[in-house]
Short mmCIF file of C-alpha atoms in Angstrom, two decimals:
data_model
loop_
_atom_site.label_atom_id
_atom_site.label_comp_id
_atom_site.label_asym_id
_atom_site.label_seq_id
_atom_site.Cartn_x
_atom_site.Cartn_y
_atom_site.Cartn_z
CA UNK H 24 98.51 90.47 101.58
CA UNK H 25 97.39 93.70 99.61
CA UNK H 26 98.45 97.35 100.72
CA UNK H 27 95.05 98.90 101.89
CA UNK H 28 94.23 102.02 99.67
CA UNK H 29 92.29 103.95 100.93
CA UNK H 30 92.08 107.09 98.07
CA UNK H 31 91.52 106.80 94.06
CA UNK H 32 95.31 106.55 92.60
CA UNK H 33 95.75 108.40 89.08
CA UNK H 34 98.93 106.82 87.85
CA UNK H 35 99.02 103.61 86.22
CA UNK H 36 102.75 103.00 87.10
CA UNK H 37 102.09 102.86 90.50
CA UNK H 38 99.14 100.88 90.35
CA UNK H 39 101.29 98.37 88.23
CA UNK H 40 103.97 99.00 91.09
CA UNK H 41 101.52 97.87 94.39
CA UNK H 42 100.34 94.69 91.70
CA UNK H 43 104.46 93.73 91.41
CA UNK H 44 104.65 93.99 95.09
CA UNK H 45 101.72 91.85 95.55
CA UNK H 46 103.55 89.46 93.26
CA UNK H 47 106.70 89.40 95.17
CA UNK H 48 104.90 88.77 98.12
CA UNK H 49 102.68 86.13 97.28
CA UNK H 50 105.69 84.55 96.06
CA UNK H 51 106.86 84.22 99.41
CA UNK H 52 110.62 85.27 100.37
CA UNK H 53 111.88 81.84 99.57
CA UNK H 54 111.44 82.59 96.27
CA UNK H 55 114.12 85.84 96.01
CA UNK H 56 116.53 84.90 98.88
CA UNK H 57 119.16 84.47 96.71
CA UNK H 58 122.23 86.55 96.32
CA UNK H 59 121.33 88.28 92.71
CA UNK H 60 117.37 88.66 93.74
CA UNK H 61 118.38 90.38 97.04
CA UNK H 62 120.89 92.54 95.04
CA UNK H 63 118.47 93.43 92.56
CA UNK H 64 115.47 94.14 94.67
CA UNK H 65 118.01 96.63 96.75
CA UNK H 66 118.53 98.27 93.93
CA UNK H 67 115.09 98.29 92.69
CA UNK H 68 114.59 99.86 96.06
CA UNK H 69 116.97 102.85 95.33
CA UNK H 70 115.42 103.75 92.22
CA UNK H 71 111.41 103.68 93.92
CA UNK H 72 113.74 105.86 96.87
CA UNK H 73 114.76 108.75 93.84
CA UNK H 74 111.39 108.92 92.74
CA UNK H 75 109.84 109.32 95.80
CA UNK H 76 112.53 112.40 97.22
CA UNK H 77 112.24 113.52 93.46
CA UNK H 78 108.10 114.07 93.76
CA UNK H 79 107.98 114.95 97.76
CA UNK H 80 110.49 118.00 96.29
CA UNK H 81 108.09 118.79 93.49
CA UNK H 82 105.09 118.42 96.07
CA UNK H 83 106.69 121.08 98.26
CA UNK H 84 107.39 123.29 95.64
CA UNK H 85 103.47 123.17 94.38
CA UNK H 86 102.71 124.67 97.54
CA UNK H 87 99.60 121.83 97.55
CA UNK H 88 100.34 120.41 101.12
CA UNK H 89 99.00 123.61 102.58
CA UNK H 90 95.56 123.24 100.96
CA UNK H 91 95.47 120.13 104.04
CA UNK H 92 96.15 122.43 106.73
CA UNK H 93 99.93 121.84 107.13
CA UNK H 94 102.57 123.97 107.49
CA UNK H 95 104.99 122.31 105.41
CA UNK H 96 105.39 119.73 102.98
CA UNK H 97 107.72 117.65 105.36
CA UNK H 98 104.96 117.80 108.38
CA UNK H 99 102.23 116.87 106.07
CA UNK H 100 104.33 114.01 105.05
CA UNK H 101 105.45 112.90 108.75
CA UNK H 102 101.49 113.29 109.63
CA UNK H 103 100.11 111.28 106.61
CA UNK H 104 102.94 108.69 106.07
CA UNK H 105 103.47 108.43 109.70
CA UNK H 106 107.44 109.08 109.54
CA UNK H 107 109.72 110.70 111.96
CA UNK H 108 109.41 114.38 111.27
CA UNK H 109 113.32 113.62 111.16
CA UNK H 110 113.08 111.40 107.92
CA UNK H 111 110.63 113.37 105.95
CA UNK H 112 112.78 116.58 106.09
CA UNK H 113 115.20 114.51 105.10
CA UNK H 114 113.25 113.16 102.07
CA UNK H 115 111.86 116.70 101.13
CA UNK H 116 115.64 117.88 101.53
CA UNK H 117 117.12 115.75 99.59
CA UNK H 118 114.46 116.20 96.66
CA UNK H 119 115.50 119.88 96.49
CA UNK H 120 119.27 119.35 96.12
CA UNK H 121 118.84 116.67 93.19
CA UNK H 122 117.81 119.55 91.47
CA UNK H 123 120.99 120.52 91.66
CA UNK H 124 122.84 117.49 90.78
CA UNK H 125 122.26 116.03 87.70
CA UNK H 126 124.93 113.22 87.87
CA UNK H 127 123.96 112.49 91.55
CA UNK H 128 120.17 112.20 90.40
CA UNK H 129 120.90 110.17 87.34
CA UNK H 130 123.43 108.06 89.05
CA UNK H 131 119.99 107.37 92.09
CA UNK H 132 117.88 106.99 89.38
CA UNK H 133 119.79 104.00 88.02
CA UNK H 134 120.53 102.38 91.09
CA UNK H 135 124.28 102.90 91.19
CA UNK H 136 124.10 105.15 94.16
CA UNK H 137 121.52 104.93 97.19
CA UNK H 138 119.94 107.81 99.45
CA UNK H 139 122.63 107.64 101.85
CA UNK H 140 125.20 108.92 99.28
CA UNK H 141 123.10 111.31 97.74
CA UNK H 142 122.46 113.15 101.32
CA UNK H 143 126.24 112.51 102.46
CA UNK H 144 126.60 115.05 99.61
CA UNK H 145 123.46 117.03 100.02
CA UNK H 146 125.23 117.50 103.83
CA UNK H 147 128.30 119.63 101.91
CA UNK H 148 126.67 121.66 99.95
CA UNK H 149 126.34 125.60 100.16
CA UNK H 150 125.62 128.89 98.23
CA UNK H 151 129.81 129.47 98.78
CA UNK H 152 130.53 126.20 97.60
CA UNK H 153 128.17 125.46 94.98
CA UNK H 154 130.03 126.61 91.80
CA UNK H 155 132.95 124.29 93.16
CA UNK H 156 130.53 121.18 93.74
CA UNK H 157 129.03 121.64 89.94
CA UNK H 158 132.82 121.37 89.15
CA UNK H 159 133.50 118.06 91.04
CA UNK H 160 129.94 116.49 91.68
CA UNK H 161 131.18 113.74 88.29
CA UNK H 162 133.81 112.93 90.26
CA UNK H 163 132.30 112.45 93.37
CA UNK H 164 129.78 110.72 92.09
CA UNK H 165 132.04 108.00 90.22
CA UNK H 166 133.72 107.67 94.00
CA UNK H 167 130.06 106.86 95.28
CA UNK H 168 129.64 104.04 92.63
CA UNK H 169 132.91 102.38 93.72
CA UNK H 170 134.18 103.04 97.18
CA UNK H 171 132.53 101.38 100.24
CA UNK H 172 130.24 103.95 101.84
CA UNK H 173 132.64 104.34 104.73
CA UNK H 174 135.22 105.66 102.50
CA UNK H 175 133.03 107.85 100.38
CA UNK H 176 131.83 109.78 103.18
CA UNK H 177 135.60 110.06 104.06
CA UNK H 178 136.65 111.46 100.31
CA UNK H 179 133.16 113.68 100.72
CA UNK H 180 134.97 115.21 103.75
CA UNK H 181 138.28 115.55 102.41
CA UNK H 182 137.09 117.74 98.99
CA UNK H 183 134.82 119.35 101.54
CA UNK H 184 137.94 120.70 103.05
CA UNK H 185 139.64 121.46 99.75
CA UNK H 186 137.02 123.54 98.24
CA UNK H 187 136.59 125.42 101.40
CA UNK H 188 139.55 125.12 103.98
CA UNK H 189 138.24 128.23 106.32
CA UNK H 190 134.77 127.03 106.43
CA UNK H 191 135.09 123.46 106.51
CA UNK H 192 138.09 123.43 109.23
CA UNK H 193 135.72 125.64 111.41
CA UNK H 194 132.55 123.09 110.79
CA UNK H 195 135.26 120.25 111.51
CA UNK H 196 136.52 121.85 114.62
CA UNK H 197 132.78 121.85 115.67
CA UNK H 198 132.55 118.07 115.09
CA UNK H 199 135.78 116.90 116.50
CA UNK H 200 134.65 119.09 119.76
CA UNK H 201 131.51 117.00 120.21
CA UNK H 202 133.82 113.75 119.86
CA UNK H 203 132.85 111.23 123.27
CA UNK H 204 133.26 108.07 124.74
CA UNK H 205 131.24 106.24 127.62
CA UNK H 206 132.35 103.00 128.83
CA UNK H 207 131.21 101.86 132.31
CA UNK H 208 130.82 99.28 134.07
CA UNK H 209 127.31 98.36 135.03
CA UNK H 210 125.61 96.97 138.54
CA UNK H 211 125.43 93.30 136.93
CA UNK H 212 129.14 93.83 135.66
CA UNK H 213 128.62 94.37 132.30
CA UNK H 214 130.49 97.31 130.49
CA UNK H 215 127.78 99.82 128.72
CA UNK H 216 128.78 102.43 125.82
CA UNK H 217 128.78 104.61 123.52
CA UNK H 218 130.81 106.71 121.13
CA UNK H 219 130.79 109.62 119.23
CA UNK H 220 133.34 110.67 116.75
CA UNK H 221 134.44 113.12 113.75
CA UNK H 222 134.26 111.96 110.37
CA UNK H 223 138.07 111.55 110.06
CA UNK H 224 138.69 109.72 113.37
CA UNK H 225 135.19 107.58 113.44
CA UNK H 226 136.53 106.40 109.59
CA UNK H 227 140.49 105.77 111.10
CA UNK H 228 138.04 103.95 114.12
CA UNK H 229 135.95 101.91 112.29
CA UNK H 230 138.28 101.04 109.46
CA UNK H 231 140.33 99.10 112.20
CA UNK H 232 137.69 97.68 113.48
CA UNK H 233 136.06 95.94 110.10
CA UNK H 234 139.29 94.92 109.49
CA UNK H 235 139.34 93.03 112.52
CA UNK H 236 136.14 91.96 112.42
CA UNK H 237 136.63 90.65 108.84
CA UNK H 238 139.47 88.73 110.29
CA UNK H 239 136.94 86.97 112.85
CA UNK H 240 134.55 86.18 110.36
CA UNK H 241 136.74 84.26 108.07
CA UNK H 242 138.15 82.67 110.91
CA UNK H 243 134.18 81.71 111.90
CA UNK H 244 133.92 80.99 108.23
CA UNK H 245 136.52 78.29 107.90
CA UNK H 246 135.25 76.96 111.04
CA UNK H 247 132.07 76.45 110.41
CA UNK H 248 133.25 74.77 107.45
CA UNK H 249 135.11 72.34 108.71
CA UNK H 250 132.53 71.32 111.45
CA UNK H 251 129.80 71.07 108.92
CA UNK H 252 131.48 70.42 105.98
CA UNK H 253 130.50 72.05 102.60
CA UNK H 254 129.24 75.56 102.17
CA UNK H 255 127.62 76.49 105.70
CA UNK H 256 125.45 78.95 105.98
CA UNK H 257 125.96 82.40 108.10
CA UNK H 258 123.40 81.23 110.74
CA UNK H 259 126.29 78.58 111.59
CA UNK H 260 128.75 80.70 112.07
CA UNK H 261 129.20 80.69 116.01
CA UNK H 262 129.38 84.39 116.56
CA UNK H 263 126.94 87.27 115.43
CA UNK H 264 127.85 90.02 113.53
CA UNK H 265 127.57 92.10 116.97
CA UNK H 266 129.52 89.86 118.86
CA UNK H 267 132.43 89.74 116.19
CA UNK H 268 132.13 93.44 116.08
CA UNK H 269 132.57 93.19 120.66
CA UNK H 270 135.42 90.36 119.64
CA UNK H 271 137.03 92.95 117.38
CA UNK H 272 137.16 95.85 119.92
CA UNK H 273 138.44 93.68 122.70
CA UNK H 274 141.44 92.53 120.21
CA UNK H 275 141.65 96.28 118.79
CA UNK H 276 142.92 97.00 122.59
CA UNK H 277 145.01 94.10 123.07
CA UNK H 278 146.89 94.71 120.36
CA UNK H 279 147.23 98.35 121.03
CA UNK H 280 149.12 96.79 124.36
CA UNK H 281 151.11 95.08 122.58
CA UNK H 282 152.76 98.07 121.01
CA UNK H 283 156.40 99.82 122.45
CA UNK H 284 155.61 103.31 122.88
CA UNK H 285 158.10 103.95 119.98
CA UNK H 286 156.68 101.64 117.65
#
């Protein structure tokens, strides 16, 4: 299956890209579902991601999205590309910052880091702040390429609030204050929810709770293992990922029971 085109494309690269895709596809998935193929084509993915936010930036800069009638470069791209207006602000956003960020762009460019770390940094920076970020954007960057994502936003918030206590206490305070939790029971009897929290409490949150549910899944793991035999594969585990995650709650609260108030 071939990606319509429907306009003349100039470059040659990514005319040789859309022929690699056809590859991979014709190849059928069976043919990269393995551990190092996935990896690799994830990263592979990151890179085409950096080039993309890289020439959306340099598209809105040109000023040529206008000569189609839009307003901006990020509606002309929702409108064309058919993505949430959401996403391709996002895109055009993030474009603008790499400017910025030379070890954050190089460090997308490779692979090493993915969008989702370049824009949990893109989300901290400001004129006030920006001599500070040159400063510490290395180091931040090195944290990317080795902490779980969970804990890199964390650090991200933490030198947030060291390179600008007053400002980033006040932007806190307005995140902590839109903290919420809904939890009700339902007409069938089943308990509905939702939560919202600040960075600091949602990363205390749900650092329990993949602890937990790592517990659970090597519990599944050794299970399925000795029902089966062998290496099993995840779909034999007997829980989901969701349900391990519902498991985990549940036992986050029991446990919490289980503590003396002066424990």
């Amino acid at each position: 299956m071939r990606a319509a085109v429907t306009e003349e494309i100039h470059s040659t690269s990514i005319r040789e890209l859309a022929t690699a895709i056809d590859r991979l596809l014709e190849e059928g998935v069976d043919a990269h579902r393995d551990a190092t193929s996935i990896r690799w084509l994830v990263q592979q993915g990151t890179r085409l991601e950096s080039v993309i936010s890289s020439s959306a930036a340099a598209f809105d800069a040109s000023g040529d999205w206008a000569l189609y009638g839009a307003k901006t470069s990020s509606a002309w791209l929702a409108r064309t590309c058919r993505l949430p207006k959401a996403v391709a602000r996002r895109i055009v956003k993030r474009g603008r910052h790499l400017r910025h960020l030379p070890a954050a762009e190089k460090a997308f460019q490779s692979g090493e880091i993915n969008a989702a770390h370049v824009d949990a940094v893109v989300a901290v920076r400001r004129p006030d702040n920006e001599e500070t970020l040159a400063r510490d954007e290395a180091v931040l960057v090195k944290q990317a390429k080795r902490l779980p994502f969970e804990h890199f936003v964390k650090a991200v918030t933490y030198w947030d609030q060291l390179a600008d206590p007053d400002g980033s206490e006040e932007a806190a305070e307005e995140r902590r204050n839109r903290r919420d939790v809904y939890l009700e029971a339902s007409i069938s009897g089943m308990y509905l929810g939702a939560m919202t929290l600040d960075p600091i409490s949602g990363s205390i949150v749900a650092g329990e709770l993949g602890r937990i549910e790592e517990e659970f899944f090597k519990a599944d793991w050794a299970r399925a293992r000795e029902e089966r035999g062998g290496n099993p594969a995840v779909e034999d585990l007997w829980r989901t990922p969701a349900q391990r995650r519902a498991d985990a709650l549940v036992e986050m609260a029991a446990r919490s029971a289980l503590v003396q108030p002066d424990g």
